[in-house]
Amino acid sequence: MRRALLAIRGIVSLLVVLVLTTGLVLAGPANKNDQAQITVLAVNDFHGALLDDGKNPGIIKLGKYLKNEKALNENGTIILSAGDMFQGSAESNLLYGKPVVQAMNNIGFDGMTLGNHEFDWGLATLEQQAKSSRFPYLAANINEKKTGKQLPFVKPYTIVKRNGIKVAIIGLTTPETAYKSNPQIVNSLEFSKPAAIVNSLVPKLRAEGAQIVIVLAHLGCEFDSKGRIIGEAADLANKISGVDLIITGHSHKNIVGRVNGIPVLQAYYNGRAVAKATFMYSLSENKIISSIITSDTNIQSTQPNDKGLARIVVRTNAELGNAMKTTLGITHTALTHDRHELSLFGQWLTDKMREKTDADIAFLNGGGIRAPIPAGKITLGQIYQSLPFDNTLYLTKLTGRQIIEALEYSFANRSVGMLQYSGLKVRYNNLNPPGHKLVSVTTLNGVPIQPDKYYQVVLNDFLVAGGDGFTMLSHGQNEQNTMRLLRDIIVSNIRSEKLINITGDNRLTYETVLVIKQAS
């Protein structure tokens, strides 16, 4: 009886472990002497989160976790990144990702696919990062438009050998990069549909001896209300075959599941989780006989005692000095932001854009603001975290028709981020039929925007290039680059005003009664 109870208790403990690790087990035959274990560890969307801060474990804990996991299967472990590693923090941005590259080299990454934010600092910077990295940059679906060839510092795939097993890793970048990155940077590149690329490469890789094929994709996915994985990565999985694992990124979700029989993983963002796949490969049968997929979110508990990574962080802090801790001013109210809505932070930023350039109207893409700022002291580091992009401001002449078209597009496509604006009053009714939801658009004085009249508009270089699909904003007249960074203007403003006290206004009114009337 006692043995039976112990056996039952052991089974229950095993089930608890599987639940806690959010893992899915694909059962296989019992272990054989000819089996080889392959462990795949992956992170995504690190966004330069080098420091241990709140829910972010920082690179020392994350790196130590990865090293500890690799030590469990030293010759059989692969460490990968699904992209968006560098941009996003002051520590990384001010040094153009150098400390993140150094940390990844120290940890021993085996490959990284390019995320859309890898292009934020231009191709020359990206090439320099690649040259400094001791691992390949991967993207099979990116080619130069002029030559039709791959970027010289990017590979479509890499093949590594672990425990005698050849593992092929195909890199993919979201085609959304064409408009989610600055079009002025990526307009020389073509982003092909991922599925066709994968289906063409798999037979080639198998012919080269690849025994396991992994797709490392900066493609978004999430769970729907029924627990199914949906999105770009799921669409890819449904269109390909011959692939053993898809590691994803871009959407900042924790994903463990299967689509079309293919394991799909994603590990949150900022190093808050590590995706893990463990394959048992039969050498005699020449196939995978079992696999376990998990996502471990218990990174914070790792003891940060890695001297090499600690030196990188100390050196980075020394380079930046105490500049990031400098208090610029104080805000009485939290500068909240939701990229899918008109936010208090967005209102304040666009007000300052308009004020500092004497423009009639200001526009800012919702995704250009990356983090809110709580009430209290505002530091330079917080501004870099909130406004990480080196966006310059442009002045351009747009017709009222183009302005209304931009607003209509914004309300209809909130998934890309809602347009933040200043200098306008908008009445919107979602109950109205398509084409009639924008009830009125006026100046602050209540004068209706005239379709054929030109207005002076200030916006950033991302929008003036048609970013996020706002192509109508790229057709203005008399474009003038102010050569001033939005971030610099905001830093200067906070320093001079010292105190921010914004409560918002009525620039946007949502109507709840059906009114069939359309803005001119």
Coordinates of C-alpha atoms in Angstrom, one line a residue:
M1 CA 0.0 0.0 0.0
R2 CA 2.8 2.4 1.0
R3 CA 4.5 1.8 -2.4
A4 CA 1.3 2.5 -4.2
L5 CA 0.8 5.7 -2.4
L6 CA 4.4 6.8 -3.1
A7 CA 3.8 6.0 -6.8
I8 CA 0.6 8.0 -6.9
R9 CA 2.3 10.9 -5.1
G10 CA 5.1 10.8 -7.6
I11 CA 2.7 11.0 -10.5
V12 CA 0.9 13.9 -9.0
S13 CA 4.2 15.7 -8.4
L14 CA 5.1 15.2 -12.1
L15 CA 1.8 16.6 -13.2
V16 CA 2.3 19.7 -11.0
V17 CA 5.7 20.3 -12.5
L18 CA 4.3 20.1 -16.0
V19 CA 1.5 22.5 -15.1
L20 CA 3.8 25.0 -13.4
T21 CA 6.2 25.0 -16.4
T22 CA 3.3 25.4 -18.9
G23 CA 4.7 22.5 -20.7
L24 CA 3.4 20.2 -23.3
V25 CA 4.9 16.7 -23.5
L26 CA 4.9 14.6 -26.7
A27 CA 5.5 11.1 -25.4
G28 CA 8.0 8.8 -27.1
P29 CA 9.5 5.3 -26.6
A30 CA 11.5 4.5 -23.6
N31 CA 15.1 5.7 -23.4
K32 CA 17.7 3.8 -25.5
N33 CA 21.5 3.9 -25.4
D34 CA 21.6 5.5 -28.9
Q35 CA 19.5 8.6 -27.9
A36 CA 20.9 12.1 -28.1
Q37 CA 19.3 15.0 -26.2
I38 CA 19.0 18.4 -27.8
T39 CA 18.0 21.4 -25.7
V40 CA 16.9 24.7 -27.3
L41 CA 16.7 27.8 -25.1
A42 CA 15.3 31.0 -26.5
V43 CA 14.5 34.6 -25.6
N44 CA 12.8 37.3 -27.6
D45 CA 12.1 41.1 -27.4
F46 CA 14.7 41.8 -24.8
H47 CA 14.7 45.5 -25.8
G48 CA 17.9 46.3 -24.0
A49 CA 16.6 45.5 -20.5
L50 CA 20.1 45.1 -19.1
L51 CA 19.2 46.2 -15.5
D52 CA 17.4 44.2 -12.8
D53 CA 14.3 46.5 -12.5
G54 CA 10.9 45.5 -11.3
K55 CA 9.7 42.5 -13.3
N56 CA 12.7 42.6 -15.5
P57 CA 15.4 40.2 -14.2
G58 CA 18.3 42.0 -16.0
I59 CA 21.0 40.5 -18.1
I60 CA 23.0 39.1 -15.2
K61 CA 20.2 36.9 -13.9
L62 CA 19.0 36.1 -17.4
G63 CA 22.5 35.2 -18.6
K64 CA 23.2 33.1 -15.5
Y65 CA 20.0 31.2 -15.9
L66 CA 20.9 30.4 -19.5
K67 CA 24.4 29.3 -18.6
N68 CA 23.0 27.1 -15.8
E69 CA 20.6 25.5 -18.1
K70 CA 23.3 24.9 -20.7
A71 CA 25.5 23.3 -18.1
L72 CA 22.9 20.5 -17.7
N73 CA 23.5 19.5 -21.4
E74 CA 26.7 21.2 -22.3
N75 CA 27.3 19.6 -25.7
G76 CA 23.6 19.5 -26.6
T77 CA 22.3 23.0 -26.0
I78 CA 21.4 25.7 -28.4
I79 CA 20.7 29.3 -27.3
L80 CA 18.7 31.5 -29.6
S81 CA 17.1 34.9 -29.9
A82 CA 13.9 35.7 -31.9
G83 CA 14.9 39.4 -32.3
D84 CA 14.3 42.9 -31.0
M85 CA 17.2 42.6 -28.6
F86 CA 18.9 46.0 -28.6
Q87 CA 16.5 49.0 -28.8
G88 CA 14.4 50.0 -25.8
S89 CA 16.5 51.2 -22.8
A90 CA 18.7 54.2 -22.2
E91 CA 21.6 51.9 -21.3
S92 CA 21.4 50.1 -24.7
N93 CA 20.2 53.0 -26.9
L94 CA 22.9 55.4 -26.0
L95 CA 25.5 52.8 -26.8
Y96 CA 23.7 51.5 -29.9
G97 CA 23.2 48.0 -28.4
K98 CA 26.9 47.4 -27.7
P99 CA 26.4 46.1 -24.1
V100 CA 23.7 43.7 -25.3
V101 CA 26.0 42.3 -28.0
Q102 CA 28.8 41.9 -25.4
A103 CA 26.4 40.1 -23.1
M104 CA 25.1 37.8 -25.8
N105 CA 28.7 36.9 -26.8
N106 CA 29.5 36.2 -23.2
I107 CA 26.4 33.9 -22.7
G108 CA 27.2 32.1 -25.9
F109 CA 24.2 32.7 -28.2
D110 CA 24.1 30.5 -31.4
G111 CA 21.9 32.7 -33.5
M112 CA 19.5 35.6 -33.7
T113 CA 16.8 36.4 -36.1
L114 CA 16.3 40.1 -37.0
G115 CA 13.3 41.8 -35.4
N116 CA 11.8 45.0 -36.8
H117 CA 13.5 47.1 -34.2
E118 CA 17.0 45.8 -35.2
F119 CA 16.6 48.4 -38.1
D120 CA 15.9 51.4 -35.9
W121 CA 19.4 52.8 -36.0
G122 CA 20.0 52.2 -39.7
L123 CA 21.7 49.4 -41.7
A124 CA 25.2 50.7 -41.0
T125 CA 24.8 50.3 -37.3
L126 CA 23.1 46.9 -37.7
E127 CA 26.1 45.7 -39.8
Q128 CA 28.5 46.9 -37.2
Q129 CA 26.5 45.0 -34.5
A130 CA 26.6 41.9 -36.7
K131 CA 30.4 42.2 -37.1
S132 CA 30.8 42.5 -33.3
S133 CA 28.6 39.5 -32.6
R134 CA 30.1 36.0 -32.3
F135 CA 26.8 34.5 -33.6
P136 CA 25.0 34.8 -37.0
Y137 CA 22.2 37.2 -37.7
L138 CA 19.4 35.4 -39.5
A139 CA 16.6 36.4 -41.9
A140 CA 15.8 34.3 -44.9
N141 CA 13.0 36.5 -46.1
I142 CA 14.9 39.8 -46.5
N143 CA 16.6 40.8 -49.7
E144 CA 17.9 44.0 -51.2
K145 CA 15.5 45.3 -53.8
K146 CA 18.3 46.4 -56.2
T147 CA 20.2 43.1 -56.2
G148 CA 17.7 40.6 -55.0
K149 CA 20.4 39.3 -52.7
Q150 CA 20.6 38.9 -49.0
L151 CA 22.2 41.6 -46.9
P152 CA 25.9 40.7 -46.8
F153 CA 26.0 40.5 -43.0
V154 CA 22.8 38.4 -42.7
K155 CA 22.4 34.7 -43.3
P156 CA 19.2 32.9 -44.3
Y157 CA 19.9 30.0 -41.9
T158 CA 22.6 28.3 -39.9
I159 CA 23.4 24.7 -39.2
V160 CA 24.9 23.7 -35.8
K161 CA 25.9 20.3 -34.6
R162 CA 25.0 19.3 -31.0
N163 CA 25.6 15.8 -29.5
G164 CA 26.2 14.5 -33.0
I165 CA 22.9 15.9 -34.3
K166 CA 22.7 18.5 -37.1
V167 CA 20.2 21.2 -36.3
A168 CA 19.2 23.8 -38.9
I169 CA 17.9 27.2 -37.8
I170 CA 16.0 29.3 -40.3
G171 CA 15.6 33.0 -39.5
L172 CA 12.4 35.0 -40.4
T173 CA 11.5 38.6 -39.9
T174 CA 8.0 39.9 -39.9
P175 CA 6.9 41.6 -43.2
E176 CA 5.4 44.3 -40.9
T177 CA 8.9 45.6 -40.7
A178 CA 8.3 47.4 -44.0
Y179 CA 6.1 49.8 -42.2
K180 CA 6.7 49.2 -38.5
S181 CA 10.3 50.3 -38.9
N182 CA 11.2 53.7 -40.3
P183 CA 10.5 53.4 -44.1
Q184 CA 13.4 55.6 -44.9
I185 CA 15.7 53.0 -43.4
V186 CA 14.0 49.8 -44.8
N187 CA 12.6 51.0 -48.2
S188 CA 15.6 49.5 -49.9
L189 CA 14.7 46.0 -48.6
E190 CA 12.0 43.5 -49.7
F191 CA 10.3 41.4 -47.0
S192 CA 9.0 38.2 -48.6
K193 CA 6.1 36.0 -47.3
P194 CA 7.6 33.6 -44.7
A195 CA 5.8 30.4 -45.6
A196 CA 7.1 30.2 -49.2
I197 CA 10.6 30.8 -48.0
V198 CA 10.5 28.0 -45.4
N199 CA 8.9 25.5 -47.7
S200 CA 11.7 26.1 -50.3
L201 CA 14.5 25.8 -47.7
V202 CA 13.4 22.7 -45.7
P203 CA 14.1 20.2 -48.5
K204 CA 17.5 21.9 -49.1
L205 CA 18.4 21.7 -45.5
R206 CA 17.3 18.1 -45.1
A207 CA 19.5 17.3 -48.2
E208 CA 22.4 19.0 -46.4
G209 CA 21.9 16.5 -43.5
A210 CA 19.7 18.6 -41.1
Q211 CA 18.1 16.2 -38.7
I212 CA 16.1 18.8 -36.8
V213 CA 14.8 22.0 -38.4
I214 CA 13.9 25.0 -36.3
V215 CA 12.2 28.2 -37.5
L216 CA 13.4 31.2 -35.5
A217 CA 10.8 33.8 -36.4
H218 CA 10.1 37.4 -35.3
L219 CA 6.5 36.8 -36.0
G220 CA 3.7 37.6 -33.5
C221 CA 1.1 35.3 -32.1
E222 CA -1.3 35.1 -29.1
F223 CA -4.0 32.9 -27.7
D224 CA -7.6 33.6 -28.7
S225 CA -10.6 33.2 -26.3
K226 CA -10.7 29.5 -27.0
G227 CA -7.0 29.0 -26.2
R228 CA -5.9 28.6 -29.8
I229 CA -2.7 30.2 -31.0
I230 CA -3.5 32.8 -33.7
G231 CA -1.5 35.4 -35.5
E232 CA 1.4 35.6 -38.0
A233 CA 3.3 32.6 -36.5
A234 CA 0.2 30.5 -36.4
D235 CA -0.5 31.4 -40.1
L236 CA 3.0 30.3 -40.9
A237 CA 2.7 27.0 -39.0
N238 CA -0.5 26.1 -41.0
K239 CA 1.3 26.7 -44.3
I240 CA 4.6 24.8 -43.8
S241 CA 5.8 21.2 -43.3
G242 CA 9.0 19.4 -42.3
V243 CA 9.6 21.8 -39.4
D244 CA 10.2 20.5 -35.8
L245 CA 9.9 23.8 -33.8
I246 CA 8.8 27.4 -34.3
I247 CA 10.3 30.0 -31.9
T248 CA 8.5 33.3 -32.1
G249 CA 8.6 36.9 -30.9
H250 CA 7.2 40.4 -31.7
S251 CA 3.9 40.2 -29.7
H252 CA 5.4 40.0 -26.2
K253 CA 3.3 37.0 -25.2
N254 CA 4.1 33.8 -23.2
I255 CA 3.2 31.0 -25.7
V256 CA 3.5 27.3 -25.3
G257 CA 1.4 25.2 -27.7
R258 CA 1.1 23.5 -31.1
V259 CA -0.2 24.6 -34.4
N260 CA -0.6 22.1 -37.3
G261 CA 1.4 19.6 -35.1
I262 CA 4.3 22.0 -34.8
P263 CA 5.5 23.1 -31.3
V264 CA 5.2 27.0 -31.1
L265 CA 7.0 29.0 -28.3
Q266 CA 7.4 32.6 -27.3
A267 CA 8.9 33.9 -24.0
Y268 CA 7.2 37.3 -23.0
Y269 CA 9.7 40.2 -23.3
N270 CA 12.6 42.0 -21.4
G271 CA 14.0 38.6 -20.4
R272 CA 11.1 37.8 -18.2
A273 CA 10.9 34.2 -19.5
V274 CA 12.9 31.6 -21.4
A275 CA 11.4 29.3 -23.9
K276 CA 12.7 25.7 -23.8
A277 CA 12.4 22.7 -26.1
T278 CA 14.0 19.4 -25.2
F279 CA 14.2 16.8 -28.0
M280 CA 15.2 13.2 -27.6
Y281 CA 16.6 12.0 -30.9
S282 CA 17.1 8.3 -31.8
L283 CA 20.3 7.8 -33.7
S284 CA 19.3 4.3 -34.9
E285 CA 15.9 5.4 -36.1
N286 CA 17.2 8.8 -37.3
K287 CA 14.2 10.7 -35.9
I288 CA 12.8 12.7 -32.9
I289 CA 11.2 10.2 -30.6
S290 CA 10.0 12.7 -27.9
S291 CA 9.9 16.4 -27.0
I292 CA 9.0 18.6 -24.1
I293 CA 8.2 22.3 -24.6
T294 CA 8.0 24.8 -21.8
S295 CA 8.4 28.5 -20.9
D296 CA 10.1 29.2 -17.6
T297 CA 9.1 32.5 -16.0
N298 CA 11.1 31.9 -12.8
I299 CA 14.1 34.0 -13.9
Q300 CA 14.1 36.5 -11.1
S301 CA 15.1 33.9 -8.5
T302 CA 18.4 33.2 -10.3
Q303 CA 21.4 34.2 -8.2
P304 CA 23.2 37.0 -10.1
N305 CA 26.7 35.9 -9.5
D306 CA 28.2 35.9 -13.0
K307 CA 31.3 38.0 -12.9
G308 CA 31.6 38.3 -16.7
L309 CA 28.1 39.7 -17.1
A310 CA 28.4 41.9 -14.0
R311 CA 31.5 43.5 -15.5
I312 CA 29.6 44.4 -18.7
V313 CA 26.8 46.0 -16.6
V314 CA 29.3 47.9 -14.4
R315 CA 31.2 49.1 -17.5
T316 CA 28.0 50.2 -19.2
N317 CA 26.9 52.2 -16.1
A318 CA 30.4 53.7 -15.9
E319 CA 30.1 54.9 -19.5
L320 CA 26.7 56.4 -18.9
G321 CA 27.7 57.8 -15.5
N322 CA 24.8 59.1 -13.4
A323 CA 23.2 60.9 -16.4
M324 CA 20.3 58.5 -16.5
K325 CA 19.4 59.2 -12.8
T326 CA 19.3 62.9 -13.3
T327 CA 16.0 64.4 -12.3
L328 CA 14.6 66.7 -15.0
G329 CA 11.4 67.7 -13.3
I330 CA 8.2 66.5 -11.6
T331 CA 4.8 65.5 -12.9
H332 CA 1.8 65.8 -10.6
T333 CA -0.2 63.3 -12.6
A334 CA 0.8 60.0 -14.1
L335 CA 1.6 60.4 -17.8
T336 CA -0.4 57.3 -18.9
H337 CA -0.3 55.7 -22.3
D338 CA -2.1 53.1 -24.2
R339 CA -0.9 53.0 -27.8
H340 CA -4.4 51.9 -29.0
E341 CA -6.1 55.0 -27.5
L342 CA -5.6 58.7 -27.3
S343 CA -3.6 59.0 -24.1
L344 CA -2.7 61.7 -21.6
F345 CA 1.0 61.3 -22.4
G346 CA 0.2 61.5 -26.1
Q347 CA -1.8 64.7 -25.6
W348 CA 1.0 66.3 -23.7
L349 CA 3.7 65.3 -26.2
T350 CA 1.8 66.5 -29.2
D351 CA 0.9 69.8 -27.4
K352 CA 4.7 70.4 -26.9
M353 CA 5.5 69.4 -30.5
R354 CA 3.0 72.0 -31.8
E355 CA 4.0 74.6 -29.3
K356 CA 7.7 74.3 -30.1
T357 CA 7.3 74.5 -33.9
D358 CA 4.4 76.9 -34.2
A359 CA 2.5 74.3 -36.2
D360 CA -1.3 74.2 -36.6
I361 CA -1.5 70.5 -35.9
A362 CA 0.7 67.8 -34.4
F363 CA 0.6 64.0 -35.0
L364 CA 2.6 61.3 -33.3
N365 CA 2.2 57.5 -33.8
G366 CA 0.9 55.6 -30.8
G367 CA 3.8 53.2 -31.0
G368 CA 6.3 56.0 -30.7
I369 CA 5.6 56.1 -27.0
R370 CA 7.0 53.0 -25.4
A371 CA 6.2 53.4 -21.7
P372 CA 4.1 55.6 -19.3
I373 CA 5.7 57.8 -16.6
P374 CA 4.3 57.6 -13.1
A375 CA 3.6 60.6 -11.0
G376 CA 6.6 62.1 -9.2
K377 CA 10.2 62.8 -10.4
I378 CA 11.0 62.4 -14.0
T379 CA 14.5 61.1 -14.8
L380 CA 16.4 61.2 -18.1
G381 CA 16.4 57.4 -18.0
Q382 CA 12.6 57.4 -17.9
I383 CA 12.4 59.7 -21.0
Y384 CA 14.7 57.4 -22.9
Q385 CA 12.6 54.4 -21.9
S386 CA 9.4 56.2 -23.0
L387 CA 10.9 57.7 -26.2
P388 CA 13.7 55.3 -27.2
F389 CA 13.5 56.2 -30.9
D390 CA 15.8 58.8 -32.4
N391 CA 12.9 60.5 -34.2
T392 CA 13.4 63.9 -35.7
L393 CA 10.5 66.3 -36.2
Y394 CA 9.3 67.4 -39.6
L395 CA 7.1 70.3 -40.7
T396 CA 4.9 69.6 -43.7
K397 CA 1.8 71.1 -45.4
L398 CA -1.1 68.8 -45.5
T399 CA -4.6 69.3 -46.8
G400 CA -7.6 69.0 -44.6
R401 CA -8.6 65.9 -46.7
Q402 CA -5.3 64.2 -45.9
I403 CA -5.7 65.1 -42.2
I404 CA -9.2 63.6 -42.1
E405 CA -8.0 60.6 -44.0
A406 CA -5.2 60.0 -41.4
L407 CA -7.7 60.2 -38.6
E408 CA -10.1 57.8 -40.3
Y409 CA -7.3 55.3 -40.9
S410 CA -6.2 55.7 -37.2
F411 CA -9.6 54.9 -35.8
A412 CA -10.1 52.0 -38.2
N413 CA -6.7 50.4 -37.6
R414 CA -6.0 50.8 -33.9
S415 CA -4.0 47.6 -34.0
V416 CA -1.1 49.6 -35.4
G417 CA -1.5 52.2 -32.7
M418 CA -3.8 55.2 -32.5
L419 CA -2.6 58.6 -33.8
Q420 CA -1.9 61.0 -31.0
Y421 CA -2.8 64.5 -32.0
S422 CA -2.9 68.2 -30.9
G423 CA -4.6 71.2 -32.5
L424 CA -7.8 69.4 -33.4
K425 CA -11.2 68.5 -31.8
V426 CA -12.7 65.3 -33.0
R427 CA -16.2 63.8 -32.6
Y428 CA -16.3 60.1 -33.3
N429 CA -19.2 57.6 -33.3
N430 CA -18.5 53.9 -33.5
L431 CA -22.2 53.2 -33.9
N432 CA -22.3 54.8 -37.3
P433 CA -21.7 52.7 -40.4
P434 CA -18.3 52.7 -42.1
G435 CA -17.5 55.9 -43.7
H436 CA -19.6 57.9 -41.3
K437 CA -17.9 57.2 -37.9
L438 CA -15.9 60.4 -38.0
V439 CA -18.7 62.9 -37.2
S440 CA -16.6 66.2 -37.2
V441 CA -13.1 67.5 -37.2
T442 CA -12.5 71.1 -36.2
T443 CA -9.7 73.4 -35.1
L444 CA -9.5 74.3 -31.4
N445 CA -11.7 77.3 -32.1
G446 CA -14.4 75.1 -33.5
V447 CA -13.8 75.9 -37.2
P448 CA -14.4 72.8 -39.4
I449 CA -11.3 71.5 -41.2
Q450 CA -11.6 72.4 -44.8
P451 CA -10.7 69.5 -47.3
D452 CA -8.8 71.7 -49.8
K453 CA -7.1 74.0 -47.3
Y454 CA -3.4 73.5 -46.4
Y455 CA -2.4 73.2 -42.7
Q456 CA 1.0 73.3 -41.1
V457 CA 1.5 70.0 -39.5
V458 CA 4.4 68.7 -37.3
L459 CA 5.1 65.0 -37.1
N460 CA 8.1 62.7 -36.7
D461 CA 10.2 61.2 -39.5
F462 CA 8.5 57.8 -39.0
L463 CA 5.1 59.2 -39.9
V464 CA 6.4 61.5 -42.7
A465 CA 7.7 58.4 -44.3
G466 CA 4.3 56.7 -44.2
G467 CA 5.1 54.5 -41.2
D468 CA 2.4 52.3 -39.6
G469 CA 0.5 52.5 -42.9
F470 CA -0.1 56.3 -42.7
T471 CA 0.9 56.8 -46.3
M472 CA -1.3 59.9 -46.7
L473 CA 1.0 61.7 -44.3
S474 CA 4.0 61.1 -46.7
H475 CA 2.4 63.2 -49.4
G476 CA 2.7 66.6 -47.8
Q477 CA 4.1 69.8 -49.4
N478 CA 7.2 71.8 -48.4
E479 CA 8.6 69.1 -46.1
Q480 CA 11.2 70.6 -43.7
N481 CA 13.3 68.5 -41.4
T482 CA 13.8 70.5 -38.2
M483 CA 16.8 68.3 -37.4
R484 CA 15.5 68.3 -33.8
L485 CA 14.8 65.0 -31.9
L486 CA 11.5 64.8 -30.2
R487 CA 13.2 63.4 -27.1
D488 CA 15.6 66.4 -26.9
I489 CA 12.7 68.8 -27.2
I490 CA 10.8 67.1 -24.4
V491 CA 13.9 66.9 -22.2
S492 CA 14.6 70.6 -22.7
N493 CA 10.9 71.4 -22.0
I494 CA 10.8 69.4 -18.7
R495 CA 14.0 71.0 -17.5
S496 CA 12.7 74.5 -18.2
E497 CA 9.1 74.1 -16.9
K498 CA 10.2 71.9 -13.9
L499 CA 6.6 71.0 -13.2
I500 CA 4.0 69.1 -15.3
N501 CA 0.4 69.3 -14.4
I502 CA -1.8 68.0 -17.3
T503 CA -5.3 66.6 -16.8
G504 CA -6.3 66.2 -20.5
D505 CA -9.1 67.9 -22.4
N506 CA -12.0 67.3 -24.7
R507 CA -10.1 67.0 -28.0
L508 CA -11.8 63.7 -28.5
T509 CA -15.5 63.1 -27.9
Y510 CA -17.1 59.7 -28.3
E511 CA -20.8 59.9 -29.2
T512 CA -23.1 57.1 -28.3
V513 CA -26.2 58.0 -30.3
L514 CA -26.5 57.1 -34.0
V515 CA -25.7 60.3 -36.0
I516 CA -25.3 59.9 -39.8
K517 CA -23.1 62.9 -40.5
Q518 CA -19.6 62.7 -41.9
A519 CA -16.7 65.1 -41.5
S520 CA -16.0 67.0 -44.7

